[in-house]
Amino acid sequence: MTKFKKPTKAVLSDAGFGSRFLPIVKTIPKSLIPLGNKPAMQYIVEECVHAGIEEIIIVATPEGKPMYEDYFTNPVPRMRALLESQGKMDRYKSVEEILNFPKITVVLQDPELPYGNGSPFVSVRDMIDEDEAFIAIYSDDIVVGGEGAVKALMDEFDRRGGEISALMGAQETPGREVEKYGVIKFKEGTDEVEFMVEKPKMEEAPSHLAVYGRYILTPKVFKYLNKDETGKDAELWMTDAVSKLAGSDGGVYAVTVADGTWCTTGDPKGWFMTQLKMVMDENKYADEVKEFVARY
Ligand code: G1P
């Protein structure tokens, strides 16, 4: 099995229409919607930085690109000057934290590619060396609490000595929940993935182990992310590509992440529950919020 270099780059996709979240996503990209005082995307950047990632590439929509560039680079000098004159520089610290992140590049999805969650990653193919593995993230999936999934994937990459085709974060999912996700089937009696099915009916699901939006991919996956290999709804699916990779090359494994809670924020209900979980976990407001919820 080919040995790949450990990831130093993370590709974070927010290039979809996010139509479950219309109308707000008409103007604000899905992962710039805040959870508390930070956008979802920032939690993901922090998870990557914590795991030692040195370069972040965000794949955005044409509307989203300038907003991400502003968010991650604008030092808002007018605000800084006012806060300084008022002796409130402690409030500016959170802006400095953002400005100190490692290199963040925002790129557009290749307009020639079909719609689908595989396309943002093919769009940055030229930014990835042939022998390097990279982190790939759907930026509407947040890990609340704990070290996050990127660190767990990096540790697993080390444990396997870089000899992989792909690694993915996974979690046991109860009952009908499984119908919302990509679901894993292992090769009999091994820890190697045989294939994945996207959003199966519960009765047909090969397991209850759902993939969440965290992968370590190798450039091998690009062989199966061609614009004429679309699947369901004429979209280009990462699930299909990784499934084909598992079937042909092998070396695809899943990592169950127990440290932290996987929350999906890509629709208003998921976003609201994530927000609530974060607030309940946050000591400062937790008791008041619990009391408020109990009262109503
Ligand atoms: C996407 C993927 C799916 C994965 C899920 C995790 O689905 O297609 O395989 O399990 O993210 O959140 P979506 O959330 O876009 O419906």
mmCIF file of N, CA and C in Angstrom, residues 51 72 97 133 145 260 266 289:
data_model
loop_
_atom_site.group_PDB
_atom_site.id
_atom_site.type_symbol
_atom_site.label_atom_id
_atom_site.label_comp_id
_atom_site.label_asym_id
_atom_site.label_seq_id
_atom_site.Cartn_x
_atom_site.Cartn_y
_atom_site.Cartn_z
ATOM 1 N N ALA A 51 -5.399 20.246 15.862
ATOM 2 C CA ALA A 51 -4.819 18.969 15.415
ATOM 3 C C ALA A 51 -3.499 19.175 14.668
ATOM 4 N N PHE A 72 -11.980 36.405 8.035
ATOM 5 C CA PHE A 72 -10.710 35.865 8.539
ATOM 6 C C PHE A 72 -9.520 36.821 8.404
ATOM 7 N N GLU A 97 -7.433 36.669 17.853
ATOM 8 C CA GLU A 97 -7.329 35.198 17.718
ATOM 9 C C GLU A 97 -7.574 34.765 16.274
ATOM 10 N N ALA A 133 -1.585 13.392 1.908
ATOM 11 C CA ALA A 133 -2.966 13.217 2.351
ATOM 12 C C ALA A 133 -3.463 14.584 2.842
ATOM 13 N N GLY A 145 -17.365 20.082 22.178
ATOM 14 C CA GLY A 145 -16.632 19.519 23.320
ATOM 15 C C GLY A 145 -15.549 18.551 22.844
ATOM 16 N N GLY A 260 -16.185 14.091 22.263
ATOM 17 C CA GLY A 260 -16.954 15.217 21.721
ATOM 18 C C GLY A 260 -18.237 14.705 21.092
ATOM 19 N N GLY A 266 -26.668 21.916 9.475
ATOM 20 C CA GLY A 266 -27.029 22.313 8.115
ATOM 21 C C GLY A 266 -28.502 22.597 7.876
ATOM 22 N N VAL A 289 -30.349 28.986 31.348
ATOM 23 C CA VAL A 289 -31.000 28.435 30.154
ATOM 24 C C VAL A 289 -31.813 27.196 30.527
#
